[in-house]
PDB file of C-alpha atoms and ligand atoms in Angstrom:
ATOM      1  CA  UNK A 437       0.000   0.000   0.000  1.00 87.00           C
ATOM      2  CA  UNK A 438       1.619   3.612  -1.031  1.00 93.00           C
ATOM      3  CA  UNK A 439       0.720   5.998   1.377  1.00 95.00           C
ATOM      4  CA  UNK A 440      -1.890   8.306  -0.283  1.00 96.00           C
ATOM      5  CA  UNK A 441      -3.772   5.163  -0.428  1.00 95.00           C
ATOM      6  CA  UNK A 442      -3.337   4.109   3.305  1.00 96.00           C
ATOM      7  CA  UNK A 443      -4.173   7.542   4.237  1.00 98.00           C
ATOM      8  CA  UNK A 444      -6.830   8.729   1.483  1.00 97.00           C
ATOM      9  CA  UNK A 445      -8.409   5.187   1.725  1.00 97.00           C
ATOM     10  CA  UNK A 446      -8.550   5.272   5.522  1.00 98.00           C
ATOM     11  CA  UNK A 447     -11.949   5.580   7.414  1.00 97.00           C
ATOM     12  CA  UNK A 448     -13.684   5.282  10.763  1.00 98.00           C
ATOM     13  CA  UNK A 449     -14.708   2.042  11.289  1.00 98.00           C
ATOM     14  CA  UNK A 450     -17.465   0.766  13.179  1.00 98.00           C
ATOM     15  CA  UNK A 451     -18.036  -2.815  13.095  1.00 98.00           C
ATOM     16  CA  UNK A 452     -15.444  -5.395  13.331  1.00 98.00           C
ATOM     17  CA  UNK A 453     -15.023  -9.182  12.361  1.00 98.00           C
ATOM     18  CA  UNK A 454     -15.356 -10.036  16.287  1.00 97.00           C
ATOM     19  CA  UNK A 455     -14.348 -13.822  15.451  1.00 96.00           C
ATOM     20  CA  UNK A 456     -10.910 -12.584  13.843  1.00 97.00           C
ATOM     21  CA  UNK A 457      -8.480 -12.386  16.362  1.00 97.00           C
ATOM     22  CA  UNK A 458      -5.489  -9.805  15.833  1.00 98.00           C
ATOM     23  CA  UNK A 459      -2.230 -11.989  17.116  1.00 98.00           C
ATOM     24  CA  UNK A 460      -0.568 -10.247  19.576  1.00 97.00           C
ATOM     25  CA  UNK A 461       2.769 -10.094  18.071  1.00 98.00           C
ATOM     26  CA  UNK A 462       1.192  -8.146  14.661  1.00 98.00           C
ATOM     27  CA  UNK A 463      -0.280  -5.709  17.451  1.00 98.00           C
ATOM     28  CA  UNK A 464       3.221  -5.149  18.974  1.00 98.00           C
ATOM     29  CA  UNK A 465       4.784  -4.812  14.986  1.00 98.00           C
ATOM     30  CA  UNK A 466       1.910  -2.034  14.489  1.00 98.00           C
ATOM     31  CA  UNK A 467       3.013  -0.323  17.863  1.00 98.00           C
ATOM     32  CA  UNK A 468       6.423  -0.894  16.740  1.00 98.00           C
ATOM     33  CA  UNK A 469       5.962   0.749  13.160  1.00 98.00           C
ATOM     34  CA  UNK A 470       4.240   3.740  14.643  1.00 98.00           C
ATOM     35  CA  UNK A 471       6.888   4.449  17.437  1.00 98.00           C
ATOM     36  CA  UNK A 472       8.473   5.667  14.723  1.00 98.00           C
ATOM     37  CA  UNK A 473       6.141   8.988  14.663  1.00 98.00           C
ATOM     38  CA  UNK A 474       7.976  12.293  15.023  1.00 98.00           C
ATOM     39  CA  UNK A 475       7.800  14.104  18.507  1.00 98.00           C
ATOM     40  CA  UNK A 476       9.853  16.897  19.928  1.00 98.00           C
ATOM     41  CA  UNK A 477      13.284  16.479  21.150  1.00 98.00           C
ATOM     42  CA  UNK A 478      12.171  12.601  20.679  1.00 98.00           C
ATOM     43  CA  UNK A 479      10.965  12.400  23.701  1.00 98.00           C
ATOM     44  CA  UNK A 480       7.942  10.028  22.772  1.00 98.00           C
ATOM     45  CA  UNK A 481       5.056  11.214  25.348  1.00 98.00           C
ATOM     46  CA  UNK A 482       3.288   7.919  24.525  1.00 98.00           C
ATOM     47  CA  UNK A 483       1.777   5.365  26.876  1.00 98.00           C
ATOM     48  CA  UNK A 484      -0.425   2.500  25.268  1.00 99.00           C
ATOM     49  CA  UNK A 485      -2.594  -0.185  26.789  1.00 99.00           C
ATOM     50  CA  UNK A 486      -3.749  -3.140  24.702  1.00 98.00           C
ATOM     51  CA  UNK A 487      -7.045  -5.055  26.076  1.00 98.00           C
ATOM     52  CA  UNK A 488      -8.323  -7.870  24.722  1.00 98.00           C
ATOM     53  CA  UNK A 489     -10.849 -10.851  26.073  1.00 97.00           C
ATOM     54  CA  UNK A 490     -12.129 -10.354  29.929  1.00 98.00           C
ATOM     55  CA  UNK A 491      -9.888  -6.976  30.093  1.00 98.00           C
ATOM     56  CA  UNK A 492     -11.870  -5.563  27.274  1.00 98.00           C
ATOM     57  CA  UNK A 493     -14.917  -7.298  28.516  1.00 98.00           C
ATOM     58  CA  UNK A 494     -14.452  -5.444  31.579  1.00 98.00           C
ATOM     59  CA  UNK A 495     -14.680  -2.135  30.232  1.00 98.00           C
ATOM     60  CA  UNK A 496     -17.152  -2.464  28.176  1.00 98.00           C
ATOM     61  CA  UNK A 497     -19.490  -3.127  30.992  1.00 98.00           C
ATOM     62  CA  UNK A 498     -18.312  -0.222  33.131  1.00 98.00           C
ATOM     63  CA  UNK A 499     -18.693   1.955  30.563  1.00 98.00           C
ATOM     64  CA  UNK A 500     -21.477   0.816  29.521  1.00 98.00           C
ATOM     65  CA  UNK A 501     -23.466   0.603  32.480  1.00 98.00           C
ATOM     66  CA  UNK A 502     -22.583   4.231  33.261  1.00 98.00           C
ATOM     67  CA  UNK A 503     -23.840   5.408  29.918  1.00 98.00           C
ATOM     68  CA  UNK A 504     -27.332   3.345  30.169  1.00 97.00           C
ATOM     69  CA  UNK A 505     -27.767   5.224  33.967  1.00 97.00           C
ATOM     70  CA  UNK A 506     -27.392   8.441  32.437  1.00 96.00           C
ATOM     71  CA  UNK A 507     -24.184   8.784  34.168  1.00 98.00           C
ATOM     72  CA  UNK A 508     -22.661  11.137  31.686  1.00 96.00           C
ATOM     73  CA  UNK A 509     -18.843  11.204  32.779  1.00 98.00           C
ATOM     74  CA  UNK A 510     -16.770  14.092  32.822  1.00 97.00           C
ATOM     75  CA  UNK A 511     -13.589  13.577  30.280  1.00 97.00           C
ATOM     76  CA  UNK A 512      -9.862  15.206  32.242  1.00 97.00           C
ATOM     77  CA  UNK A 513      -9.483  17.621  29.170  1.00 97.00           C
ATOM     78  CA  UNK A 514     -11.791  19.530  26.916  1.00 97.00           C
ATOM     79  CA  UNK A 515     -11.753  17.603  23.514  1.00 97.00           C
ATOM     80  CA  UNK A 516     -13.727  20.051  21.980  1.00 97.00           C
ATOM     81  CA  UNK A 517     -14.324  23.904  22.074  1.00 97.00           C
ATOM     82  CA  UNK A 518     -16.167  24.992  25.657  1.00 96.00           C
ATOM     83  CA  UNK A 519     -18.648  27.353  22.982  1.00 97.00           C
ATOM     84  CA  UNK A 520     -19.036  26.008  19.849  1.00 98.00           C
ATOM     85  CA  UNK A 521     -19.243  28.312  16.341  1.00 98.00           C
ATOM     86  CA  UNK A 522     -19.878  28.134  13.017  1.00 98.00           C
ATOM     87  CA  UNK A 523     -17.901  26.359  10.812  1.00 98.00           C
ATOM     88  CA  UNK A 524     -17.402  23.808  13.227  1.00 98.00           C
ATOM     89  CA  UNK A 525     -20.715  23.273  15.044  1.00 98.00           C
ATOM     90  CA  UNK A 526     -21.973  22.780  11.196  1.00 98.00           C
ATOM     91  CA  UNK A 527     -19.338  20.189  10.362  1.00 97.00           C
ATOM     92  CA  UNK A 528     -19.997  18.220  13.777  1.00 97.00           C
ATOM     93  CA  UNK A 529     -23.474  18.565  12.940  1.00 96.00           C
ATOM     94  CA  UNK A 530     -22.968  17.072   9.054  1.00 96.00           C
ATOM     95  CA  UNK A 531     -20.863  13.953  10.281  1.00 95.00           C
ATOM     96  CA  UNK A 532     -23.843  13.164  13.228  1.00 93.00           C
ATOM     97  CA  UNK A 533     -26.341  13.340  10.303  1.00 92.00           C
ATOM     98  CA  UNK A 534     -24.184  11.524   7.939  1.00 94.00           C
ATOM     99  CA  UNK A 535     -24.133   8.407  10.898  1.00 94.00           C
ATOM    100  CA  UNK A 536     -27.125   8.428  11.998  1.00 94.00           C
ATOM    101  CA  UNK A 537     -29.298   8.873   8.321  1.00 93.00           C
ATOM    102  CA  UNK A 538     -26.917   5.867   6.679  1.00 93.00           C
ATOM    103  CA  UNK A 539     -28.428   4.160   9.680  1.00 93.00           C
ATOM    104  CA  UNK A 540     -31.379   5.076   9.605  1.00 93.00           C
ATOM    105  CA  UNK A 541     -31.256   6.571  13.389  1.00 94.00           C
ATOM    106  CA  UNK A 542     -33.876   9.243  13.877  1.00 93.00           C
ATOM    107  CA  UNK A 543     -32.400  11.347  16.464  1.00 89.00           C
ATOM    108  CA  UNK A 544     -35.467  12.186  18.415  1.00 92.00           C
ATOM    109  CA  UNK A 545     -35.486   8.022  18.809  1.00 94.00           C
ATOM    110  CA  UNK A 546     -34.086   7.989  22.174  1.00 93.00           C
ATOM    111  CA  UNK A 547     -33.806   3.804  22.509  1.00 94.00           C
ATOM    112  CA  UNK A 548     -32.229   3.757  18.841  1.00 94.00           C
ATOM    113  CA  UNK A 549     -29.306   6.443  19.698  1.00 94.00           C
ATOM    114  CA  UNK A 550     -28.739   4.872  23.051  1.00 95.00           C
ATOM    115  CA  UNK A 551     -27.932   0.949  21.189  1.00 95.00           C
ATOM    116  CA  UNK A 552     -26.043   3.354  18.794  1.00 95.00           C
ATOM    117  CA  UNK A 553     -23.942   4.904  21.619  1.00 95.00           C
ATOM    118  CA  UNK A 554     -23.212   1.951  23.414  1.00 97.00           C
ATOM    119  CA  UNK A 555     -21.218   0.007  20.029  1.00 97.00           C
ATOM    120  CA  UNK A 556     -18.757   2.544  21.274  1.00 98.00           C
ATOM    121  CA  UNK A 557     -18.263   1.152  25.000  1.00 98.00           C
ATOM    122  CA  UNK A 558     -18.546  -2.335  22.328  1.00 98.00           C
ATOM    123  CA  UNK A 559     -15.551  -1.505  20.416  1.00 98.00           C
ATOM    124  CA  UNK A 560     -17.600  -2.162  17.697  1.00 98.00           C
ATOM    125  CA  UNK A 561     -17.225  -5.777  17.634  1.00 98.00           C
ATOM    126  CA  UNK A 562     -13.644  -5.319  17.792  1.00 98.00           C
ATOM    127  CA  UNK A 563     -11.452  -8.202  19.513  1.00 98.00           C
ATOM    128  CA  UNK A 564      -8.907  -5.499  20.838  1.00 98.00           C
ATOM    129  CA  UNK A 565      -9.321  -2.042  22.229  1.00 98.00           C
ATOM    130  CA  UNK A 566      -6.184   0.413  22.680  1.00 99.00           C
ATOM    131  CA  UNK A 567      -5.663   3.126  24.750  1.00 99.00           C
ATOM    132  CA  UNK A 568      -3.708   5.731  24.775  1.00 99.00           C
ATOM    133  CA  UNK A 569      -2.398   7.361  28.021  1.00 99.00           C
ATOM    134  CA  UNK A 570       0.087  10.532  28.779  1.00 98.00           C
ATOM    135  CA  UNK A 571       1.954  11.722  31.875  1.00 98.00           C
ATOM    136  CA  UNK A 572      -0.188  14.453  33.219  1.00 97.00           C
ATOM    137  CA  UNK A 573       2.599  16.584  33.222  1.00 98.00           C
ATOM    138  CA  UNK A 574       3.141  17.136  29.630  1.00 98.00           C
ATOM    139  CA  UNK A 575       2.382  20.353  27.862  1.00 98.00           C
ATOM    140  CA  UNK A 576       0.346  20.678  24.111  1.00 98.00           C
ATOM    141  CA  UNK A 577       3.651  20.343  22.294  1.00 98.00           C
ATOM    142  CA  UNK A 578       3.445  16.427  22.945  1.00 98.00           C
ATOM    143  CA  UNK A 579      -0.244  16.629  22.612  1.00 98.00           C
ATOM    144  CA  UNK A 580       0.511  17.445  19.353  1.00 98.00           C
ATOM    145  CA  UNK A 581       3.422  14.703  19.199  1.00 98.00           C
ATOM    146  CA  UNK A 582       0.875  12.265  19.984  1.00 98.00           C
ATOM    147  CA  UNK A 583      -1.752  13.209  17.220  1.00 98.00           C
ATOM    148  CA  UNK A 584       1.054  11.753  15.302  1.00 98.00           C
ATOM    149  CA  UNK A 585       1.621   8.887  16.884  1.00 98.00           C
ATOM    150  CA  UNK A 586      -2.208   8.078  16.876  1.00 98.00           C
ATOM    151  CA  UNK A 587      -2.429   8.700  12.709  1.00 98.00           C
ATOM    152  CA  UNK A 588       0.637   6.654  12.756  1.00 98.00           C
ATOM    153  CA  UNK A 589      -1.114   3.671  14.423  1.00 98.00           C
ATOM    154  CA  UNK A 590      -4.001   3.914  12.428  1.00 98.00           C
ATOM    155  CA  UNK A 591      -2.158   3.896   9.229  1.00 98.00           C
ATOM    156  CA  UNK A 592       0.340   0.963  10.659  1.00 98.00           C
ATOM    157  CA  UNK A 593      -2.924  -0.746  11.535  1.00 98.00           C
ATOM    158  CA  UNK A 594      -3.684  -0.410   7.439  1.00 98.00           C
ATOM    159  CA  UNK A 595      -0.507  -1.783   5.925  1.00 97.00           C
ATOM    160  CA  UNK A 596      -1.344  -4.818   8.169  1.00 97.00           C
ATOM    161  CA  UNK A 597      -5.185  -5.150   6.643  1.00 97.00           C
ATOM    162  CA  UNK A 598      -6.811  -3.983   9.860  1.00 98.00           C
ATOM    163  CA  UNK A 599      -9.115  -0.863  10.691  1.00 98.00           C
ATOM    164  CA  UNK A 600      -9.568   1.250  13.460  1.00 98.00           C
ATOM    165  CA  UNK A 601     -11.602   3.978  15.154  1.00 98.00           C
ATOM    166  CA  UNK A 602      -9.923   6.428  17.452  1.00 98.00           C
ATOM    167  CA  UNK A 603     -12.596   6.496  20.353  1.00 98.00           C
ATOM    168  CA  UNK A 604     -13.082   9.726  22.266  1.00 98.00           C
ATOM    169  CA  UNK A 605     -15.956   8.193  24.035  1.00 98.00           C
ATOM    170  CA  UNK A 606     -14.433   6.340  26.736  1.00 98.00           C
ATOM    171  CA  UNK A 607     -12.811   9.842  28.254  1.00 98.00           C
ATOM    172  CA  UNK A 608     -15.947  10.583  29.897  1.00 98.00           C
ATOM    173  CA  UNK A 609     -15.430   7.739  31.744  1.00 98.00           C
ATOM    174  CA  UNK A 610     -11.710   7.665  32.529  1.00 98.00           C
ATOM    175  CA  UNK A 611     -11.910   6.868  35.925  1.00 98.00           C
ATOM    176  CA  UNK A 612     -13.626   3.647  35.219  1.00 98.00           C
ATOM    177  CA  UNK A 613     -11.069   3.234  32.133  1.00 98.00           C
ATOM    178  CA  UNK A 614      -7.775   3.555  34.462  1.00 98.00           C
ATOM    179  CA  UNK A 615      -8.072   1.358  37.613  1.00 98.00           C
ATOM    180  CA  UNK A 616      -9.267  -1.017  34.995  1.00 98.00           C
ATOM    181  CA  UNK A 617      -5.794  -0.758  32.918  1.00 98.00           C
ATOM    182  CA  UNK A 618      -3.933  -0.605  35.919  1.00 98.00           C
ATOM    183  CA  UNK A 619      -2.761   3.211  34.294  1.00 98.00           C
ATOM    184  CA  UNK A 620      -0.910   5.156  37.286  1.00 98.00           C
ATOM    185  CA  UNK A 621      -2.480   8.381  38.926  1.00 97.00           C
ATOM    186  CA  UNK A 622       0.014  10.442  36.711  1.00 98.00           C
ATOM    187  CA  UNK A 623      -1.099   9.534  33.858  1.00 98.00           C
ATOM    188  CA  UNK A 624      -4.288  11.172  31.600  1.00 98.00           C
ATOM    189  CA  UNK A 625      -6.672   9.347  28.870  1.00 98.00           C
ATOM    190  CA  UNK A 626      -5.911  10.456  25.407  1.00 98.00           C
ATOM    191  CA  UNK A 627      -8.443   8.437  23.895  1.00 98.00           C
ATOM    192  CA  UNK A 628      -9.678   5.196  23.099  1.00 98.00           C
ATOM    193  CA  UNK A 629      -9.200   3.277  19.464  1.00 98.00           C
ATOM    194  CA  UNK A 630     -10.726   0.081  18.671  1.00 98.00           C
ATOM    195  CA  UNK A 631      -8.391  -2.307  16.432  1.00 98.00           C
ATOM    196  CA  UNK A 632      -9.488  -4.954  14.052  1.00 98.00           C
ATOM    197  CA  UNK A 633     -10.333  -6.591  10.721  1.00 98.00           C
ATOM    198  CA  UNK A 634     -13.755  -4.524   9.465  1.00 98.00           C
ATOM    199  CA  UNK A 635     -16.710  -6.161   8.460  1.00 97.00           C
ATOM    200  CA  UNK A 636     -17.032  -5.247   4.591  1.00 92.00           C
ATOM    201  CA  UNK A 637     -20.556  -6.021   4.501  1.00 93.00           C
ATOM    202  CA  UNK A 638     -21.178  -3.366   7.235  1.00 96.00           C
ATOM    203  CA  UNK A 639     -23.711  -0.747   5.794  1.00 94.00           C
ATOM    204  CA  UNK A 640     -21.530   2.086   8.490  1.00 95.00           C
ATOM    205  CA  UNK A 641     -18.258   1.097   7.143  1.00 96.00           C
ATOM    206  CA  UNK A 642     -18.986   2.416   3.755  1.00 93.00           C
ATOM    207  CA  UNK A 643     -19.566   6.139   5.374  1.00 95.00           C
ATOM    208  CA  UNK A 644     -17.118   8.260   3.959  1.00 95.00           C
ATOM    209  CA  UNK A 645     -16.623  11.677   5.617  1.00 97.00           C
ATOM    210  CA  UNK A 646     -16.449  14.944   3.309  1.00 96.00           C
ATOM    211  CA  UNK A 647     -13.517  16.977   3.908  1.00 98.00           C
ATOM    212  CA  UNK A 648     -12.820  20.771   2.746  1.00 98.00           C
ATOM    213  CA  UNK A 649     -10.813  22.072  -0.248  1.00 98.00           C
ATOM    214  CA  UNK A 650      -7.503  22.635   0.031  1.00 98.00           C
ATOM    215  CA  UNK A 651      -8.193  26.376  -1.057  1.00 98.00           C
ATOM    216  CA  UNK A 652     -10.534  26.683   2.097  1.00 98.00           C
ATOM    217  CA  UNK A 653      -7.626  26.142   4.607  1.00 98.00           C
ATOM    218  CA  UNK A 654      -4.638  26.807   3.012  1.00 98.00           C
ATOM    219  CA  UNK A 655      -3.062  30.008   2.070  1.00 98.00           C
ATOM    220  CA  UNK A 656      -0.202  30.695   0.173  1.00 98.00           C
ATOM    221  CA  UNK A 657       2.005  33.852   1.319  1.00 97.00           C
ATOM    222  CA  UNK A 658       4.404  35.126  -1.378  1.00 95.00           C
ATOM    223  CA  UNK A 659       5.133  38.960  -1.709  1.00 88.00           C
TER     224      UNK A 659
HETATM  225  C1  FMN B1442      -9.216  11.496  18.664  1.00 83.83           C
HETATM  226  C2  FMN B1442     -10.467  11.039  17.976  1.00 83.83           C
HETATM  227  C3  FMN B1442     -11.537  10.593  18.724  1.00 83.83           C
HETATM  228  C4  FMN B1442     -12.683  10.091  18.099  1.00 83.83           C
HETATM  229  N1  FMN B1442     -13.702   9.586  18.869  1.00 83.83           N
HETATM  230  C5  FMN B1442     -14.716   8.921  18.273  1.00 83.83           C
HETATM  231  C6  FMN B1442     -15.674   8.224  19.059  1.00 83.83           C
HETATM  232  O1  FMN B1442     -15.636   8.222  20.288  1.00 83.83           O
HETATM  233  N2  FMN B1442     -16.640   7.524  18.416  1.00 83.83           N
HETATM  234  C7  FMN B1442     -16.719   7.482  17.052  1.00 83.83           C
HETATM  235  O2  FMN B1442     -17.619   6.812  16.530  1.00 83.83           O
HETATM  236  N3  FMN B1442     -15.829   8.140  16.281  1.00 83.83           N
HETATM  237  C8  FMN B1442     -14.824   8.839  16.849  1.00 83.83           C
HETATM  238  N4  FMN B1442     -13.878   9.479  16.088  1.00 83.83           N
HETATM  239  C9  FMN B1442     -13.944   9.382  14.618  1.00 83.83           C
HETATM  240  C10 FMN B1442     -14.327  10.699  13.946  1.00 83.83           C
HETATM  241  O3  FMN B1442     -15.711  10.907  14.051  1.00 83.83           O
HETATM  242  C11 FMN B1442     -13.884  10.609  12.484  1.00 83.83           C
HETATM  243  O4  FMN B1442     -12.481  10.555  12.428  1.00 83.83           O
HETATM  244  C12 FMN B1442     -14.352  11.789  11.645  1.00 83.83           C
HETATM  245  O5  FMN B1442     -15.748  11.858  11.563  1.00 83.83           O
HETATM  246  C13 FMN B1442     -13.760  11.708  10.231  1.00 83.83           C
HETATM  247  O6  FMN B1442     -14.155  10.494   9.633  1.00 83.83           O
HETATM  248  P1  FMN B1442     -13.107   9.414   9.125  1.00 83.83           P
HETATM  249  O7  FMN B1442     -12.258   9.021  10.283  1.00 83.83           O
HETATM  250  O8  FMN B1442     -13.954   8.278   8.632  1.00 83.83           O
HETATM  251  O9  FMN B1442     -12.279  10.047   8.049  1.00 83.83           O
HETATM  252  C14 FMN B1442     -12.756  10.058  16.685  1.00 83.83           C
HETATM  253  C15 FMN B1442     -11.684  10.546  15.931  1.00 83.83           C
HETATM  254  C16 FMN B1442     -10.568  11.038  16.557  1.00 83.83           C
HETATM  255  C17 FMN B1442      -9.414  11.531  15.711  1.00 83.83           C
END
């Protein structure tokens, strides 16, 4: 794979082949691959736990259960902007409606976004779940770094013929997540990813997000 394909043809993906195991040492050559990511000074602000069978099992059911009692969590950092604006509220919106039509989710159909939501605490069917940790101490730069690292896993994960999907929804629920990855005090959730062969027959893994022109972000200075 060249690597506008692996990064053009990536995706989200949100249902996995949950009878395809990943072996552990082709999780450890991803992780491997990816370490090789760029971060300031090298100083590689990454910490990653790998959870598969009753591990995973277990946090699926913690977060789950909190979800289902309406428990909403409160994530460590703000992912998003504290007062969202146009063009981004729009964009947010776009994806949500993208999702939920191909799925035919009515959003006002409480029960239907709920079984929706809670794929996520699922891993989508996926047989391992990573997460991605960072000493609490570290400042954006390596916030930054690890944005790297992350595209670099995902894009590992692709030469290899897996998927993923970065997962932001298990921060809410970090202090569940932690104890249950035996992640030290000093250490923060990034996010979560789930890790896995997709199912191709999925009617969600053929949602393809829009992105803007080139022209719309990018400006060229000259005299
Ligand atoms: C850090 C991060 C966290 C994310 N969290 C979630 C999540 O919790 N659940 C989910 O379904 N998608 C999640 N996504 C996927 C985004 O919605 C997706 O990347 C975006 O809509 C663009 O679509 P694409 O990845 O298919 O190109 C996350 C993506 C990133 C980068």
């Amino acid at each position: 794979m060249d690597v506008s394909q692996a990064i053009e043809g990536r995706r989200s993906i949100r249902a996995f082949d949950a009878d395809r195991d990943v072996a552990s040492t082709l999780i450890t050559s991803i992780l491997g691959t990816a370490s090789r990511a760029p971060s300031g000074s090298n100083i590689q602000p990454w910490h990653v736990y790998v959870v598969t069978g009753a591990a995973k099992n277990r946090i699926t059911e913690a977060c789950t259960a909190r979800y289902l009692s309406g428990d909403e969590g409160k994530s460590e950092y703000h992912y998003y902007p504290q007062a969202w604006r146009q063009p981004y509220i729009g964009r947010r919106r776009q994806t949500g409606f993208g999702l939920y039509g191909l799925l035919g989710i009515d959003k006002a159909d409480t029960a239907a976004v709920q079984d929706y939501r809670v794929t996520n605490y699922q891993f989508f069917g996926a047989p391992v779940g990573l997460f991605f940790t960072i000493d609490r101490d570290m400042e954006l730069g390596s916030w930054l770094d690890y944005g790297m690292f992350i595209q670099s896993v995902m894009l590992s994960a692709r030469g290899a013929g897996l998927e993923t999907c970065a997962q932001a929804a298990f921060c809410p629920y970090y202090d569940s997540v932690m104890p249950l990855l035996g992640a030290p005090d000093e250490q923060m959730l990034v996010c979560g990813m789930s890790l896995g062969y997709p199912l191709s027959e999925a009617i969600i893994n053929g949602y393809r997000t829009e992105r803007i022109a080139v022209e719309a972000f990018t400006t060229f200075v000259t005299d």
